[in-house]
């Protein structure tokens, strides 16, 4: 024999068939059991003296030893428990003889399992609380396994996405009503910090269109308020109402009063500091679990709608028209209406450049690169190739002058210098709500893209580390003239297409951006904005294709369908912040509705084999005499505690019937059960309301003479019951390892056999002679 608890093969029995197998089985038998109860009892008797359970399969016998038989267990388990032979006969296929499986083991309560199968201390295990440098700065882990192939992929991806960072930084700086260079500074510092603290290689931190719009409203409001308090003339408080989101050749950063711009920059820095602090604290307090409440339906609907916002935001570049800044509910619709009205003023040369650029990009990605990968094993960096071609062709043909095509233009700037956020204390309280909204959007947008990359690449996302990374990106960069940074869907998808391997791809990106605002400002000057627009639209196309999955979502889950559609519609027709709120609300509502509509069911046993089957109305099944097994497939908490009680009383027995009888009457008609077994395997969580409801059920059943037993309780549930004084109402001896164990202890009858057998010592029923009155201390409030 092998070691205890391990299956071993007895070579002496190889090639021999069991007498039972040869005499009881036939090739023509069907999948259902073929022996009656007397035969099963006979077969059980034949092996009653064996110390091993056996598996007889195609001429071989495999024996399994029970842990009680092991000498090592006797010191912890002094009395061997009588065990049970259970027979199951089934047919694998038409050519396979019938297989007999015999199971032999004792019946256990929860505590007996804990005493018998002790938890062994692993002295060699690493201390989980030990914080390593790689845990705090994941980039150190990448550095250990870095190689040339990863370096090439990271450099190509970093250079490619830098071509998006520069024009987007300039555009979103203007969109936030700040200096254009502030948007570039935002990208530089957030990219560098994410290299150190980030965990998702494809993520690209930097400026974000939605955050820029919210920042614009915030800085203008605070500037108006602060300047009004200083009695500044009204002429200096007039707000710019038609700033273009289209980046044209930039000359002066702003024409506004320098004091006003300094105030707005200070407000933006303060908001970035607050947002970073909120995100950092969320990460340190391990609030990454919030991602568990972001179902795939919410993430899919939100990212798809956000990508639609991004794609439509490029339409001004496609047609070379100026669109006023839009914000608030219905922003996307208003933008489309304005674009439709302005098509007559468009420059279709830009449109032609966009179409040619997009076609070239798709040709490289969908046709050329697959063939190159199959033949030579490597591919072209399509986005970088397109940027180089765009710069060269535009410079040679002088598209800016000849065809009036909008280009990136020169970038004026200098090396950033550190500073401090605004010192006015009223600003810190005045923009707290805006900063909290920023943090919610940063978390939602960024973690949604991270979860999307997790699905695409199959790695394990650590949401807490990501929150710390987002916090660091904003907290430390807030000492420079920046705005709040976040992940960007188009830049993330470009990095994904570039097949980057580590977060080190941010280093070439930051170097290019630094060089662009210092001594290489003219390199990207001739690049057409329509080419960048084509890159962005193609990059988000894969995210937009998630709409194709909606019909399948409808077939799988109506709740997920409602969450997906409501999130997508609200985000598309309203704005991203409305989509976030609606999606989370609908997901929570769907969770509540699902828990309200969960159906518990009675469990019955087979009359032909050792099997419990959920649901009534099945052939070859029946209830055990005077015993009911009830299974509730959900956690037990405030949302479904009342539903649990109602279904239990309806399907098993309502104690109100017995409670409303005349106390002096001995009539017990109607109570046809004396034991209720609750299958708690799905109750992985119980809150105070669920705990109190479970206590109330036990007390009411106990008072009318019905014993309640629990089975299959998870460890976390047992801990909750212990802390909640539940075992003052129900003894721990009434909590069993399996439902079969509870039935065996209660009935003391060998299931599937005509011969009675005592599993273990008979259980003393704990039904009190008097009523068990629930005291105030019994329940938790």
XYZ file of C-alpha atoms in Angstrom:
781
model
C 0.000 0.000 0.000
C 1.055 3.575 -0.619
C 0.987 6.366 1.833
C -2.289 7.131 3.563
C -4.687 9.355 1.625
C -3.035 8.465 -1.718
C -4.653 6.169 -4.306
C -2.489 3.145 -5.100
C -2.708 0.390 -7.703
C -2.553 -3.218 -6.613
C -0.603 -4.997 -9.393
C -1.604 -8.432 -8.073
C -5.195 -7.768 -9.059
C -4.416 -6.463 -12.561
C -6.243 -8.300 -15.289
C -8.809 -9.795 -12.905
C -12.451 -8.834 -12.716
C -14.389 -8.612 -9.544
C -16.970 -11.323 -9.040
C -19.530 -8.638 -8.408
C -18.630 -6.883 -11.637
C -18.768 -10.015 -13.749
C -22.017 -11.258 -12.281
C -23.935 -8.038 -11.934
C -22.995 -6.137 -15.096
C -23.900 -6.728 -18.687
C -22.880 -4.933 -21.894
C -26.436 -4.115 -22.723
C -27.232 -2.276 -19.535
C -28.214 1.356 -19.730
C -26.840 4.424 -17.942
C -29.217 4.162 -15.005
C -28.519 1.849 -12.045
C -29.272 -1.766 -12.900
C -29.438 -3.344 -9.473
C -32.237 -3.022 -6.958
C -31.831 -2.207 -3.337
C -31.505 -5.822 -2.243
C -28.717 -6.357 -4.748
C -27.018 -3.237 -3.510
C -27.313 -4.505 0.017
C -25.849 -7.819 -0.990
C -22.963 -6.144 -2.739
C -22.385 -3.967 0.292
C -22.323 -7.064 2.495
C -19.773 -8.772 0.274
C -17.294 -5.971 0.870
C -18.324 -5.137 4.423
C -15.201 -6.716 5.911
C -12.815 -4.935 3.569
C -10.777 -2.117 5.077
C -10.508 -0.360 1.743
C -13.002 1.249 -0.547
C -12.545 -0.138 -4.082
C -12.963 1.071 -7.623
C -13.490 -1.764 -10.111
C -12.920 -0.514 -13.638
C -12.203 -2.563 -16.808
C -10.390 -5.419 -15.144
C -8.382 -3.498 -12.585
C -8.906 -2.608 -8.949
C -7.709 0.678 -7.506
C -7.845 0.943 -3.734
C -8.152 4.070 -1.640
C -7.234 4.125 2.039
C -9.321 6.154 4.453
C -7.428 8.564 6.725
C -8.957 6.919 9.783
C -7.068 3.735 8.838
C -3.741 5.560 8.961
C -1.700 4.979 12.165
C -0.671 8.660 12.041
C -4.246 9.723 12.632
C -4.998 7.596 15.709
C -3.333 9.948 18.131
C -5.612 12.783 16.982
C -8.634 10.600 16.319
C -8.768 7.992 19.013
C -12.050 6.296 18.162
C -12.425 4.981 14.625
C -15.816 5.798 13.238
C -17.955 3.116 11.639
C -17.978 3.691 7.911
C -20.426 3.142 5.099
C -20.165 1.276 1.792
C -22.111 3.126 -0.889
C -22.602 1.485 -4.282
C -23.016 3.276 -7.589
C -23.418 1.392 -10.865
C -23.223 3.174 -14.209
C -22.302 2.501 -17.824
C -19.662 4.551 -19.664
C -20.604 3.514 -23.220
C -21.933 0.536 -25.172
C -18.556 -1.208 -25.300
C -17.552 -0.678 -21.680
C -18.571 -3.107 -18.910
C -20.524 -1.740 -16.011
C -18.394 0.043 -13.419
C -18.938 -0.287 -9.696
C -17.691 2.472 -7.384
C -17.690 1.854 -3.666
C -17.159 4.683 -1.198
C -16.376 4.006 2.411
C -16.115 6.746 5.027
C -17.512 7.978 8.303
C -20.039 10.769 8.757
C -18.589 14.001 10.159
C -19.698 17.194 11.789
C -17.818 20.357 10.942
C -15.799 20.225 14.176
C -14.915 16.563 13.695
C -13.454 17.334 10.283
C -11.398 20.144 11.817
C -10.080 17.825 14.557
C -9.328 14.933 12.220
C -7.797 16.806 9.285
C -5.606 19.233 11.147
C -4.195 22.340 9.500
C -0.444 21.838 9.228
C 1.845 24.844 9.698
C 4.113 25.438 6.725
C 7.347 26.683 8.243
C 8.885 27.305 4.847
C 6.135 29.611 3.636
C 7.096 33.182 2.904
C 5.766 35.901 5.131
C 2.878 37.495 3.215
C 3.265 40.855 4.924
C 6.860 41.274 3.814
C 6.991 44.228 1.403
C 9.650 43.904 -1.283
C 10.940 46.594 -3.626
C 9.340 44.801 -6.565
C 5.933 45.042 -4.863
C 6.292 48.772 -4.311
C 7.981 49.511 -7.650
C 7.009 46.791 -10.175
C 9.561 48.102 -12.700
C 12.346 46.453 -10.668
C 10.752 43.090 -11.425
C 10.711 43.856 -15.157
C 14.377 44.854 -15.075
C 15.515 41.409 -13.888
C 14.167 39.621 -16.975
C 14.723 42.403 -19.499
C 16.200 41.455 -22.886
C 16.831 42.815 -26.368
C 13.474 41.724 -27.805
C 11.575 43.519 -25.061
C 13.802 46.577 -25.487
C 13.062 46.833 -29.220
C 9.300 46.444 -28.712
C 9.249 49.013 -25.903
C 11.300 51.580 -27.852
C 9.147 51.245 -30.974
C 5.914 51.473 -28.962
C 7.194 54.387 -26.881
C 8.272 56.381 -29.941
C 4.956 55.660 -31.645
C 2.745 56.776 -28.785
C 4.911 59.888 -28.273
C 3.587 61.089 -31.629
C 0.107 61.045 -30.061
C 1.115 62.512 -26.701
C 2.524 65.704 -28.173
C -0.465 66.955 -30.204
C -2.959 65.641 -27.639
C -1.065 67.363 -24.842
C -1.146 70.659 -26.722
C -4.826 70.279 -27.634
C -6.008 69.202 -24.188
C -3.978 71.979 -22.542
C -6.042 74.442 -24.542
C -9.209 72.432 -23.904
C -8.621 72.806 -20.158
C -8.314 76.603 -20.596
C -4.658 76.420 -19.567
C -1.443 76.910 -21.504
C -0.832 74.377 -24.298
C 2.534 73.431 -22.826
C 0.859 72.418 -19.532
C -0.751 69.496 -21.341
C 2.650 68.320 -22.583
C 4.110 68.628 -19.076
C 1.200 66.518 -17.798
C 2.131 63.728 -20.192
C 5.861 63.902 -19.403
C 5.549 63.479 -15.643
C 2.656 61.014 -15.611
C 4.430 58.792 -18.141
C 7.681 58.793 -16.142
C 5.943 58.050 -12.856
C 3.881 55.238 -14.367
C 7.124 53.625 -15.544
C 8.104 53.302 -11.863
C 4.790 52.383 -10.262
C 2.569 51.023 -13.054
C 1.792 47.348 -13.657
C 0.126 47.277 -17.097
C 2.631 47.699 -19.971
C -0.034 48.832 -22.446
C -1.344 51.673 -20.270
C -0.565 55.211 -21.391
C -1.056 57.868 -18.726
C -1.355 61.523 -19.708
C -3.955 64.072 -20.725
C -7.595 63.089 -21.134
C -10.321 64.944 -23.036
C -13.072 64.486 -20.424
C -10.837 65.568 -17.553
C -9.754 68.596 -19.588
C -13.365 69.692 -20.023
C -14.084 69.346 -16.293
C -10.853 71.183 -15.497
C -11.843 74.053 -17.799
C -15.113 74.649 -15.959
C -13.403 74.367 -12.569
C -10.474 76.744 -13.227
C -12.685 79.394 -14.830
C -15.124 79.287 -11.906
C -12.389 79.604 -9.302
C -10.579 82.319 -11.255
C -13.779 84.348 -11.463
C -14.381 83.954 -7.736
C -10.846 84.808 -6.618
C -10.515 87.788 -8.938
C -13.953 89.080 -7.924
C -12.866 88.956 -4.279
C -9.871 91.088 -5.224
C -12.205 93.684 -6.853
C -10.744 93.104 -10.301
C -12.497 94.969 -13.093
C -15.249 93.110 -14.863
C -13.391 93.243 -18.145
C -10.820 90.808 -16.765
C -13.492 88.360 -15.672
C -15.018 87.728 -19.077
C -14.694 84.101 -19.992
C -13.656 82.796 -23.375
C -16.667 81.011 -24.812
C -15.410 79.780 -28.167
C -11.995 78.196 -27.712
C -11.266 75.653 -30.387
C -10.344 72.060 -29.655
C -8.507 71.983 -32.993
C -4.769 72.495 -32.591
C -3.422 74.912 -35.183
C 0.113 76.351 -35.340
C 0.628 77.772 -31.877
C 2.230 81.132 -31.277
C 1.418 82.658 -27.902
C 0.297 80.286 -25.127
C -2.578 82.534 -24.162
C -3.831 86.044 -24.625
C -5.372 86.223 -21.184
C -4.119 88.310 -18.317
C -1.024 86.700 -16.783
C -2.428 86.875 -13.250
C -5.597 85.100 -14.297
C -3.635 82.339 -16.026
C -1.421 81.886 -12.970
C -4.527 81.483 -10.816
C -5.985 78.885 -13.190
C -2.712 76.958 -13.281
C -2.590 77.015 -9.473
C -6.172 75.716 -9.244
C -5.373 72.915 -11.703
C -2.259 71.958 -9.722
C -4.256 71.909 -6.479
C -6.937 69.712 -8.003
C -4.269 67.337 -9.336
C -2.727 67.146 -5.851
C -6.082 66.347 -4.222
C -6.980 63.784 -6.894
C -3.592 62.066 -6.520
C -3.930 61.970 -2.736
C -7.408 60.412 -2.964
C -6.244 57.726 -5.396
C -3.105 56.990 -3.356
C -5.120 56.552 -0.164
C -7.554 54.275 -2.000
C -4.632 52.102 -3.046
C -2.976 52.058 0.371
C -6.262 51.147 2.045
C -6.666 48.364 -0.533
C -9.840 49.657 -2.101
C -9.031 47.932 -5.353
C -11.810 45.503 -4.415
C -14.164 48.106 -5.898
C -13.275 46.610 -9.271
C -15.229 43.531 -8.156
C -18.331 45.714 -8.346
C -17.543 46.758 -11.896
C -19.064 43.915 -13.930
C -17.913 43.193 -17.463
C -21.181 44.595 -18.775
C -20.418 47.973 -17.177
C -16.782 47.970 -18.333
C -17.763 46.959 -21.867
C -20.531 49.548 -22.215
C -18.439 52.325 -20.702
C -15.240 51.707 -22.684
C -17.196 51.327 -25.927
C -19.038 54.612 -25.379
C -15.856 56.381 -24.236
C -14.123 55.211 -27.409
C -17.008 56.626 -29.427
C -16.470 59.983 -27.701
C -12.782 59.821 -28.591
C -13.449 58.893 -32.224
C -15.981 61.693 -32.713
C -13.647 64.183 -31.024
C -11.336 63.698 -34.026
C -13.949 64.832 -36.571
C -12.782 68.506 -36.392
C -9.329 67.310 -37.454
C -10.774 65.149 -40.226
C -12.638 68.092 -41.799
C -10.358 70.929 -40.544
C -13.142 72.870 -38.889
C -13.269 74.694 -35.586
C -15.725 73.447 -32.984
C -16.495 75.413 -29.797
C -15.845 73.729 -26.467
C -18.873 71.724 -25.357
C -19.481 70.380 -21.871
C -22.311 68.926 -19.865
C -25.082 66.518 -20.769
C -25.450 65.865 -24.495
C -21.954 67.116 -25.369
C -21.408 64.542 -28.116
C -24.763 65.255 -29.773
C -24.152 69.003 -29.730
C -20.718 68.473 -31.259
C -22.213 66.424 -34.086
C -24.863 69.059 -34.744
C -22.230 71.781 -34.891
C -20.033 69.686 -37.194
C -22.989 69.097 -39.533
C -23.632 72.845 -39.708
C -19.957 73.588 -40.382
C -19.278 71.025 -43.128
C -19.533 73.755 -45.742
C -16.426 75.393 -44.254
C -14.372 72.173 -44.192
C -11.170 71.500 -46.083
C -11.603 68.176 -47.848
C -7.867 67.919 -48.416
C -7.598 67.091 -44.711
C -10.341 64.497 -45.187
C -8.406 62.907 -48.050
C -5.249 62.784 -45.906
C -7.216 61.083 -43.118
C -8.680 58.487 -45.488
C -5.304 57.716 -47.073
C -3.636 57.515 -43.642
C -6.308 55.199 -42.255
C -6.209 52.969 -45.340
C -2.406 52.753 -45.125
C -2.573 51.847 -41.445
C -5.169 49.126 -42.035
C -3.185 47.734 -44.971
C -0.049 47.413 -42.847
C -1.881 45.901 -39.850
C -4.312 43.582 -41.637
C -2.445 42.532 -44.755
C 1.273 43.300 -44.782
C 2.181 42.484 -41.164
C 0.442 39.061 -41.056
C 2.340 37.983 -44.174
C 5.622 39.323 -42.810
C 5.066 37.559 -39.489
C 4.450 34.259 -41.294
C 7.483 34.568 -43.590
C 10.217 36.375 -41.644
C 8.897 36.404 -38.062
C 8.720 40.167 -37.468
C 6.391 43.035 -38.369
C 6.499 46.747 -39.075
C 5.554 49.303 -36.356
C 2.591 50.574 -38.360
C 1.874 53.733 -36.356
C 5.506 54.841 -36.321
C 5.822 54.154 -40.053
C 2.725 56.246 -40.676
C 4.064 59.154 -38.600
C 7.375 59.126 -40.480
C 5.625 58.964 -43.850
C 3.249 61.739 -42.806
C 6.083 64.062 -41.748
C 8.169 63.376 -44.863
C 5.339 63.689 -47.404
C 3.924 66.766 -45.733
C 7.350 68.437 -45.685
C 8.220 67.520 -49.291
C 4.841 68.535 -50.751
C 4.413 71.459 -48.369
C 0.838 70.418 -47.593
C 0.386 73.249 -45.105
C 0.891 76.000 -47.686
C -0.255 74.203 -50.831
C -3.468 72.617 -49.543
C -4.082 74.560 -46.311
C -3.868 71.338 -44.313
C -3.692 71.693 -40.524
C -0.400 70.490 -39.055
C 1.001 70.162 -35.554
C 3.157 73.276 -35.917
C 6.043 74.444 -33.737
C 5.973 73.862 -30.006
C 7.274 76.608 -27.755
C 8.326 75.626 -24.293
C 11.158 75.042 -21.876
C 12.225 72.599 -19.217
C 9.549 72.507 -16.512
C 10.387 73.918 -13.087
C 8.712 72.817 -9.826
C 6.331 75.036 -7.912
C 3.581 74.862 -5.291
C -0.187 74.751 -5.723
C -2.234 77.847 -4.947
C -2.059 78.946 -1.306
C -5.641 80.248 -0.939
C -7.317 77.890 1.547
C -10.747 78.520 0.041
C -9.571 76.830 -3.154
C -8.868 73.557 -1.330
C -12.463 73.318 -0.104
C -14.022 74.906 -3.182
C -12.671 72.340 -5.630
C -12.876 69.241 -3.428
C -15.964 67.972 -5.235
C -14.279 68.528 -8.612
C -11.181 66.670 -7.415
C -13.314 63.773 -6.176
C -15.053 63.661 -9.565
C -11.626 63.670 -11.211
C -10.548 60.734 -9.029
C -13.696 58.750 -9.902
C -13.180 59.324 -13.635
C -9.454 58.539 -13.457
C -10.204 55.326 -11.573
C -13.061 54.268 -13.853
C -11.423 55.076 -17.191
C -7.979 53.779 -16.241
C -9.042 50.610 -14.455
C -11.510 49.824 -17.267
C -8.688 49.945 -19.800
C -6.458 47.919 -17.451
C -9.157 45.247 -17.112
C -9.546 45.213 -20.899
C -5.799 44.638 -21.303
C -6.001 41.925 -18.645
C -8.569 40.075 -20.757
C -6.585 40.522 -23.960
C -3.220 39.397 -22.560
C -4.207 37.026 -19.758
C -2.163 38.507 -16.901
C -3.445 39.035 -13.352
C -4.310 42.641 -12.550
C -3.530 44.022 -9.098
C -6.056 46.843 -8.735
C -4.478 48.145 -5.510
C -1.078 48.610 -7.149
C -2.749 50.334 -10.070
C -4.520 52.745 -7.713
C -1.183 53.559 -6.076
C 0.305 54.160 -9.528
C -2.516 56.546 -10.509
C -2.104 58.368 -7.209
C 1.671 58.723 -7.642
C 1.270 59.963 -11.229
C -0.949 62.820 -10.079
C 0.460 63.538 -6.610
C 4.101 64.083 -7.587
C 3.385 65.763 -10.913
C 1.114 68.302 -9.159
C 4.207 70.344 -8.185
C 4.586 71.319 -11.841
C 2.177 73.247 -14.061
C 0.007 70.257 -15.001
C -3.580 69.068 -14.988
C -5.031 65.751 -13.798
C -3.717 62.755 -15.739
C -5.464 59.549 -16.659
C -5.219 56.628 -19.041
C -6.281 57.297 -22.616
C -8.160 54.630 -24.636
C -6.596 55.549 -28.019
C -3.034 55.769 -26.700
C -3.512 52.519 -24.783
C -4.759 50.760 -27.898
C -1.808 52.121 -29.917
C 0.595 50.667 -27.343
C -1.353 47.421 -27.454
C -0.981 47.270 -31.238
C 2.731 48.018 -30.882
C 3.124 44.856 -28.739
C 5.032 46.571 -25.919
C 6.357 44.250 -23.225
C 6.962 46.404 -20.115
C 6.209 49.833 -18.707
C 9.727 50.885 -19.784
C 8.110 51.978 -23.063
C 7.381 55.226 -21.207
C 11.071 56.190 -21.129
C 11.451 56.857 -24.897
C 8.044 58.569 -24.811
C 9.141 60.967 -22.073
C 12.492 61.613 -23.763
C 10.799 62.502 -27.056
C 8.358 64.828 -25.285
C 11.174 66.543 -23.370
C 13.151 66.949 -26.557
C 10.075 68.249 -28.385
C 9.592 71.139 -25.962
C 13.298 72.037 -26.015
C 15.541 71.495 -29.035
C 13.447 69.206 -31.324
C 10.325 71.333 -31.507
C 10.406 71.408 -35.324
C 10.565 67.625 -35.906
C 6.806 67.050 -35.747
C 5.878 70.463 -37.160
C 4.815 69.205 -40.650
C 2.813 66.210 -39.351
C -0.841 66.568 -40.498
C -3.396 66.469 -37.699
C -5.614 64.374 -39.982
C -2.968 61.627 -39.860
C -3.078 61.631 -36.071
C -6.886 61.560 -36.226
C -6.727 58.466 -38.446
C -4.373 56.744 -35.993
C -6.739 57.427 -33.096
C -9.871 56.292 -34.947
C -8.245 53.049 -36.108
C -6.829 52.412 -32.620
C -10.226 52.628 -30.882
C -12.015 50.639 -33.567
C -11.348 47.332 -31.748
C -12.956 48.727 -28.594
C -15.958 49.973 -30.568
C -16.455 46.454 -31.938
C -17.605 45.330 -28.491
C -21.094 46.331 -29.647
C -21.167 43.066 -31.604
C -21.382 41.128 -28.329
C -24.631 42.786 -27.199
C -26.988 40.154 -28.740
C -25.078 37.381 -26.973
C -25.204 39.319 -23.696
C -28.994 39.431 -24.089
C -29.105 35.638 -24.455
C -26.847 35.019 -21.458
C -28.148 37.563 -18.928
C -30.937 40.114 -19.168
C -29.485 41.993 -16.195
C -26.076 42.373 -17.856
C -27.806 43.487 -21.044
C -29.644 46.265 -19.195
C -26.416 47.360 -17.479
C -24.488 47.390 -20.796
C -27.142 49.295 -22.741
C -27.920 51.817 -19.991
C -24.219 52.540 -19.444
C -23.564 52.900 -23.170
C -26.618 55.082 -23.813
C -25.988 57.399 -20.856
C -22.292 57.754 -21.639
C -22.945 58.346 -25.333
C -25.904 60.691 -25.122
C -24.895 62.313 -21.835
C -21.224 62.341 -20.884
C -18.662 60.118 -19.232
C -19.389 61.202 -15.675
C -23.098 60.452 -16.187
C -22.213 57.078 -17.665
C -20.068 56.198 -14.638
C -22.850 57.013 -12.192
C -25.546 55.277 -14.246
C -23.467 52.160 -14.862
C -22.530 51.676 -11.218
C -26.114 52.379 -10.118
C -27.583 49.925 -12.630
C -25.017 47.264 -11.721
C -25.896 47.652 -8.035
C -29.611 47.601 -8.840
C -29.184 44.487 -10.958
C -27.290 42.826 -8.124
C -30.112 43.638 -5.717
C -32.816 42.433 -8.117
C -30.964 39.177 -8.785
C -30.669 38.499 -5.072
C -34.351 39.263 -4.571
C -35.345 36.795 -7.273
C -33.051 33.904 -6.276
C -35.056 30.719 -5.820
C -34.238 28.219 -3.108
C -35.235 24.598 -3.591
C -35.718 21.359 -1.747
C -33.197 18.583 -2.251
C -34.397 14.993 -2.619
C -32.518 11.689 -2.634
C -32.428 8.989 -5.246
C -34.130 5.700 -4.467
C -31.577 3.776 -6.545
C -28.200 5.222 -5.634
C -26.329 7.301 -3.102
C -27.225 10.651 -4.619
C -28.928 13.889 -3.618
C -30.761 15.710 -6.410
C -32.000 19.329 -6.270
C -35.585 20.034 -7.244
C -38.899 18.242 -6.863
C -40.841 16.277 -9.425
C -37.982 13.980 -10.531
C -38.277 10.294 -11.276
C -36.717 7.779 -8.870
C -36.457 10.319 -6.046
C -38.173 10.898 -2.727
C -37.810 12.818 0.525
C -36.244 11.137 3.510
C -38.845 10.289 6.071
C -39.639 13.300 8.259
C -36.566 15.158 6.928
C -36.304 18.038 4.456
C -33.140 19.433 2.858
C -33.310 23.065 1.694
C -30.695 24.717 -0.532
C -30.503 28.513 -0.958
C -28.059 29.381 -3.796
C -26.893 32.771 -2.557
C -25.153 34.701 0.157
C -27.465 35.649 3.019
C -27.689 39.381 3.676
C -30.131 42.236 4.063
C -31.337 42.135 0.444
C -32.529 38.520 0.477
C -32.849 37.491 4.129
C -36.622 37.927 4.090
C -36.879 36.052 0.783
C -34.859 33.178 2.268
C -37.238 32.885 5.221
C -40.337 33.131 3.046
C -39.204 30.424 0.627
C -38.053 28.144 3.462
C -41.408 28.404 5.209
C -43.355 27.901 1.968
C -41.407 24.845 0.814
C -40.701 23.157 4.159
C -43.122 24.178 6.904
C -44.453 27.478 8.207
C -44.055 27.527 12.018
C -46.905 30.035 12.253
C -49.327 27.144 11.642
C -48.250 25.379 14.830
C -47.787 28.620 16.772
C -51.394 29.688 16.120
C -52.871 26.465 17.484
C -54.526 26.195 20.894
C -51.712 25.769 23.444
C -53.717 23.096 25.264
C -54.277 21.019 22.181
C -52.203 17.907 21.526
C -53.073 17.929 17.849
C -49.885 17.720 15.817
C -51.587 17.114 12.516
C -49.850 18.973 9.718
C -46.321 18.680 11.119
C -45.009 15.806 9.047
C -41.308 16.568 9.548
C -38.999 16.725 12.520
C -35.684 17.695 10.873
C -34.648 20.478 8.486
C -31.168 20.421 6.947
C -29.982 23.733 5.469
C -27.368 23.378 2.733
C -25.215 26.489 3.363
C -22.585 25.879 0.664
C -23.533 29.076 -1.223
C -23.679 31.241 1.916
C -20.120 32.514 1.631
C -21.166 35.763 3.302
C -23.716 36.491 6.016
C -24.369 39.989 7.340
C -26.179 41.027 10.517
C -29.628 40.813 8.925
C -28.885 37.373 7.529
C -27.491 36.213 10.874
C -30.555 37.434 12.762
C -32.867 35.807 10.218
C -31.039 32.474 10.565
C -31.350 32.708 14.362
C -35.057 33.469 14.105
C -35.619 30.461 11.826
C -33.786 28.112 14.209
C -35.654 29.431 17.259
C -39.107 29.215 15.678
C -38.521 25.696 14.339
C -37.030 24.582 17.653
C -40.039 25.846 19.572
C -42.414 23.646 17.562
C -40.199 20.535 17.831
C -38.335 20.684 14.515
C -34.559 20.221 14.682
C -32.471 22.444 12.355
C -29.121 21.240 11.052
C -26.574 23.096 8.938
C -24.309 21.470 6.359
C -21.451 22.504 4.064
C -20.789 25.801 5.839
C -17.738 27.695 4.464
C -15.020 28.644 6.965
C -15.820 32.356 6.644
C -19.453 31.672 7.423
C -18.522 29.615 10.490
C -16.369 32.496 11.728
C -19.295 34.891 11.280
C -21.664 32.551 13.113
C -19.155 32.209 15.962
C -18.682 35.965 16.326
C -22.443 36.526 16.137
C -23.230 34.132 19.028
C -25.218 31.923 16.670
C -24.155 28.793 18.536
C -26.023 29.958 21.608
C -29.124 29.129 19.568
C -27.905 26.041 17.698
C -25.149 23.735 19.060
C -22.040 23.328 16.934
C -22.741 19.590 16.939
C -25.613 20.346 14.567
C -23.249 21.710 11.894
C -22.108 18.959 9.507
C -19.410 18.588 6.895
C -21.779 17.382 4.161
C -25.534 17.043 3.775
C -25.101 13.252 3.687
C -23.381 13.408 7.065
C -26.328 15.267 8.563
C -28.780 12.778 7.102
C -26.700 9.849 8.294
C -26.437 11.177 11.841
C -30.141 11.937 11.954
C -31.536 8.767 10.444
C -28.787 6.287 11.493
C -29.816 4.226 8.483
C -27.485 3.078 5.777
C -28.486 4.851 2.579
C -29.050 2.534 -0.371
C -29.094 -0.626 1.760
C -31.856 -2.736 3.256
C -29.655 -3.461 6.282
C -29.695 -0.824 9.032
C -26.307 0.478 10.097
C -25.413 2.986 12.791
C -23.018 5.536 11.303
C -21.869 6.844 14.644
C -23.305 7.248 18.089
C -26.963 8.382 17.817
C -27.463 12.108 18.090
C -29.373 13.352 21.117
C -32.102 15.662 19.872
C -31.751 19.098 21.394
C -35.351 20.244 21.084
C -36.238 21.907 24.362
C -39.388 20.980 26.219
C -40.227 24.613 26.758
C -40.273 27.470 24.305
C -36.943 29.068 23.467
C -37.570 32.756 23.982
C -35.226 34.979 21.927
C -33.553 37.429 24.274
C -32.324 40.864 23.319
C -28.743 39.572 23.355
C -29.569 36.783 20.913
C -29.787 39.162 17.984
C -27.367 41.795 16.737
C -28.606 45.271 15.910
